[in-house]
Structure formats: structure tokens, C-alpha cells
């Protein structure tokens, strides 16, 4: 029986595993019709719970709103052309540098996932075999995307996804950090507690951190899809220049 199972598992291709993932979490066509998603969550910083609102649109626009001490601050806001953030010290909006903006434009077509319709994006996938993650057997798939730019140099943009061999769900993602104090360290995201939202299944437990190091759970309260979005929130406030 073990030999038969191994034969079946090895016969699966990376493309089949990815397609099965989307089918198991709501259907490939249904994911393609997703226009936007809004997530309400909290993170714990030093014992303080900080509310977050994360919005993503299918055209690449996005923002994260942080509510702290009665004020709203925006991070990672992208309107399709301009990437900007709120400076926590001055509380003024500031445009990101050209390199960060260019990299963000590369990610703009990754909604609802970089795995969705990956071939048309020019990405390649490779099945690396099976690997056990916290006692769960997974298919490990390497996704190679368009290179990003770091300090003026092109660097590889590779993500490894780990799919539960039983449920087909993604339970972990890993990617090397290419800049900042953790440069060279493997960033790790753990995904679990999938639940249904308007026919699609999303992970409601997300923990981000570094491999074999500290991590930060994202406490997700709600996820909504195809909702009314105030599009003015994406625009850079000209008074912030």
C-alpha cells in the first residue's frame, strides 16, 4: 500500500497540485471572479492589540490601515502607480522610493495569489518532492517569479509553498529575505484554520516570522469579498508631500 501511494503521489505534477488547491478551496473559476477582499485583523505588539484593515483589489491596488490611539495610519498603499506609507513620526504621507515602487508593480498581478494563472505571468513551478511540516506530509513546490531589484541589482524571487497532501491546502510558505536586518534569513508564513467566505476558503490563522526564530500571529476577525471599497483611500494625499 505504501508503494502504491508513493507512486500516485509522485505521479502528480506541480500544475495538478496547484489546480487541485484552487478547486478544493472554492473552484478555479470562482477565484478568477474575485474582485476584492477586505480583512479585519489584529496584531499584538508589546501586549497591545493593534487593529488592522487590509484591502486588496484585483487590479493590484491595496492598503493596510493601522488604528492606533485614535489615529489611522496607512502602510503599503498602492494606487497602481504610486506606493506610499504614513511616517509614524511625522504622521505625514510619504512616497516610497523608485525601487520599492517598481517591485510593487511586479506584484500587482498576483491577486488573488501568485499561483493563480501563473503561466500567463511568466512564472515557473517545480515539484521538489514531499516534506513533513509539523507532522503533516506536504508537497513542496518551488515558484520562480520575476526577479526583484535590491540596491540596484536584480535578485531571484523564489517562493516555496507546502501543500497538505491530504486536504490540498497550503499550510506553509517560505521565501528568503533579500534586504534589511534579516537579509539572507528564510521568512516563514504558517497558514491554518481555513474557513468559507462566499464560497471561497481562506486561512483564518496566519503566523509570520523567520524560520527557527520569532514569529508574529495575525489574529483575523473577519474576511469579506467583493465589497464596496472607498477608492479614494488609495490616492496619495498631495498635502503629504
GROMACS .gro file of C-alpha atoms in nm, residues 70-218:
model
  149
   70UNK     CA    1  -0.747   5.712   1.781
   71UNK     CA    2  -0.542   5.774   1.466
   72UNK     CA    3  -0.539   5.593   1.133
   73UNK     CA    4  -0.208   5.527   0.961
   74UNK     CA    5  -0.166   5.370   0.618
   75UNK     CA    6   0.111   5.136   0.511
   76UNK     CA    7   0.188   4.969   0.179
   77UNK     CA    8  -0.069   5.177  -0.007
   78UNK     CA    9  -0.052   5.127  -0.383
   79UNK     CA   10  -0.280   5.301  -0.632
   80UNK     CA   11  -0.139   5.128  -0.938
   81UNK     CA   12   0.140   5.379  -0.991
   82UNK     CA   13   0.236   5.531  -0.655
   83UNK     CA   14   0.342   5.337  -0.345
   84UNK     CA   15   0.321   5.530  -0.019
   85UNK     CA   16   0.320   5.500   0.360
   86UNK     CA   17   0.242   5.708   0.666
   87UNK     CA   18   0.555   5.821   0.850
   88UNK     CA   19   0.496   5.714   1.212
   89UNK     CA   20   0.697   6.009   1.346
   90UNK     CA   21   0.560   6.297   1.138
   91UNK     CA   22   0.223   6.130   1.061
   92UNK     CA   23   0.263   6.256   0.706
   93UNK     CA   24   0.220   6.051   0.390
   94UNK     CA   25   0.547   5.976   0.212
   95UNK     CA   26   0.605   5.821  -0.129
   96UNK     CA   27   0.821   5.513  -0.141
   97UNK     CA   28   1.147   5.514  -0.337
   98UNK     CA   29   1.157   5.422  -0.705
   99UNK     CA   30   1.298   5.074  -0.643
  100UNK     CA   31   1.026   4.977  -0.393
  101UNK     CA   32   0.759   5.112  -0.626
  102UNK     CA   33   0.899   4.915  -0.919
  103UNK     CA   34   0.897   4.594  -0.714
  104UNK     CA   35   0.539   4.661  -0.605
  105UNK     CA   36   0.432   4.693  -0.967
  106UNK     CA   37   0.570   4.344  -1.028
  107UNK     CA   38   0.343   4.209  -0.754
  108UNK     CA   39   0.035   4.392  -0.881
  109UNK     CA   40  -0.075   4.094  -1.092
  110UNK     CA   41  -0.053   3.847  -0.802
  111UNK     CA   42  -0.415   3.882  -0.690
  112UNK     CA   43  -0.572   3.662  -0.564
  113UNK     CA   44  -0.244   3.467  -0.549
  114UNK     CA   45   0.086   3.447  -0.733
  115UNK     CA   46  -0.010   3.084  -0.803
  116UNK     CA   47  -0.330   3.175  -0.987
  117UNK     CA   48  -0.281   3.163  -1.366
  118UNK     CA   49   0.094   3.161  -1.301
  119UNK     CA   50   0.183   3.054  -1.656
  120UNK     CA   51   0.045   3.373  -1.814
  121UNK     CA   52   0.257   3.574  -1.568
  122UNK     CA   53   0.572   3.401  -1.688
  123UNK     CA   54   0.628   3.219  -1.358
  124UNK     CA   55   0.760   2.864  -1.343
  125UNK     CA   56   0.682   2.595  -1.087
  126UNK     CA   57   0.871   2.284  -0.985
  127UNK     CA   58   0.767   1.998  -0.758
  128UNK     CA   59   1.054   1.946  -0.513
  129UNK     CA   60   0.913   1.630  -0.356
  130UNK     CA   61   0.746   1.576  -0.020
  131UNK     CA   62   0.839   1.723   0.317
  132UNK     CA   63   0.693   1.688   0.665
  133UNK     CA   64   0.575   2.013   0.826
  134UNK     CA   65   0.472   1.987   1.193
  135UNK     CA   66   0.381   1.623   1.143
  136UNK     CA   67   0.190   1.681   0.819
  137UNK     CA   68   0.315   1.541   0.491
  138UNK     CA   69   0.325   1.809   0.223
  139UNK     CA   70   0.409   1.859  -0.143
  140UNK     CA   71   0.684   2.120  -0.167
  141UNK     CA   72   0.658   2.339  -0.476
  142UNK     CA   73   0.913   2.597  -0.588
  143UNK     CA   74   0.769   2.904  -0.762
  144UNK     CA   75   1.011   3.124  -0.956
  145UNK     CA   76   0.873   3.470  -1.032
  146UNK     CA   77   1.012   3.781  -1.198
  147UNK     CA   78   1.337   3.897  -1.034
  148UNK     CA   79   1.308   4.191  -0.797
  149UNK     CA   80   1.556   4.476  -0.759
  150UNK     CA   81   1.755   4.527  -0.439
  151UNK     CA   82   2.008   4.810  -0.418
  152UNK     CA   83   2.009   4.837  -0.794
  153UNK     CA   84   2.077   4.467  -0.852
  154UNK     CA   85   1.840   4.200  -0.982
  155UNK     CA   86   1.783   3.921  -0.729
  156UNK     CA   87   1.596   3.591  -0.756
  157UNK     CA   88   1.233   3.599  -0.649
  158UNK     CA   89   1.153   3.244  -0.535
  159UNK     CA   90   0.876   3.120  -0.304
  160UNK     CA   91   0.834   2.766  -0.171
  161UNK     CA   92   0.477   2.652  -0.097
  162UNK     CA   93   0.389   2.346   0.109
  163UNK     CA   94   0.058   2.175   0.024
  164UNK     CA   95  -0.106   1.927   0.262
  165UNK     CA   96  -0.108   1.600   0.067
  166UNK     CA   97  -0.448   1.507   0.214
  167UNK     CA   98  -0.652   1.830   0.201
  168UNK     CA   99  -0.459   2.005  -0.075
  169UNK     CA  100  -0.445   2.326   0.133
  170UNK     CA  101  -0.132   2.541   0.161
  171UNK     CA  102  -0.006   2.520   0.518
  172UNK     CA  103   0.328   2.698   0.486
  173UNK     CA  104   0.523   2.933   0.260
  174UNK     CA  105   0.893   3.019   0.274
  175UNK     CA  106   1.098   3.287   0.100
  176UNK     CA  107   1.447   3.423   0.153
  177UNK     CA  108   1.453   3.780   0.287
  178UNK     CA  109   1.666   3.990   0.049
  179UNK     CA  110   1.707   4.318   0.237
  180UNK     CA  111   1.702   4.475   0.582
  181UNK     CA  112   1.841   4.338   0.911
  182UNK     CA  113   1.714   3.985   0.834
  183UNK     CA  114   1.874   3.971   0.488
  184UNK     CA  115   1.962   3.612   0.399
  185UNK     CA  116   1.724   3.464   0.657
  186UNK     CA  117   1.431   3.248   0.547
  187UNK     CA  118   1.096   3.417   0.609
  188UNK     CA  119   0.819   3.174   0.701
  189UNK     CA  120   0.439   3.202   0.694
  190UNK     CA  121   0.217   2.938   0.855
  191UNK     CA  122  -0.146   2.907   0.736
  192UNK     CA  123  -0.430   2.716   0.901
  193UNK     CA  124  -0.795   2.727   1.013
  194UNK     CA  125  -0.939   2.755   0.662
  195UNK     CA  126  -1.299   2.872   0.659
  196UNK     CA  127  -1.554   2.955   0.391
  197UNK     CA  128  -1.633   3.312   0.279
  198UNK     CA  129  -1.887   3.344  -0.003
  199UNK     CA  130  -1.789   3.006  -0.144
  200UNK     CA  131  -1.412   3.052  -0.117
  201UNK     CA  132  -1.191   2.914   0.159
  202UNK     CA  133  -0.936   3.140   0.329
  203UNK     CA  134  -0.689   3.070   0.613
  204UNK     CA  135  -0.807   3.250   0.928
  205UNK     CA  136  -0.486   3.177   1.116
  206UNK     CA  137  -0.168   3.333   0.972
  207UNK     CA  138   0.164   3.346   1.156
  208UNK     CA  139   0.460   3.525   1.002
  209UNK     CA  140   0.820   3.521   1.113
  210UNK     CA  141   1.158   3.371   1.035
  211UNK     CA  142   1.244   3.004   1.015
  212UNK     CA  143   1.352   2.866   1.354
  213UNK     CA  144   1.305   3.213   1.502
  214UNK     CA  145   1.046   3.456   1.630
  215UNK     CA  146   0.702   3.482   1.471
  216UNK     CA  147   0.401   3.710   1.489
  217UNK     CA  148   0.043   3.577   1.467
  218UNK     CA  149  -0.217   3.774   1.276
   0.00000   0.00000   0.00000
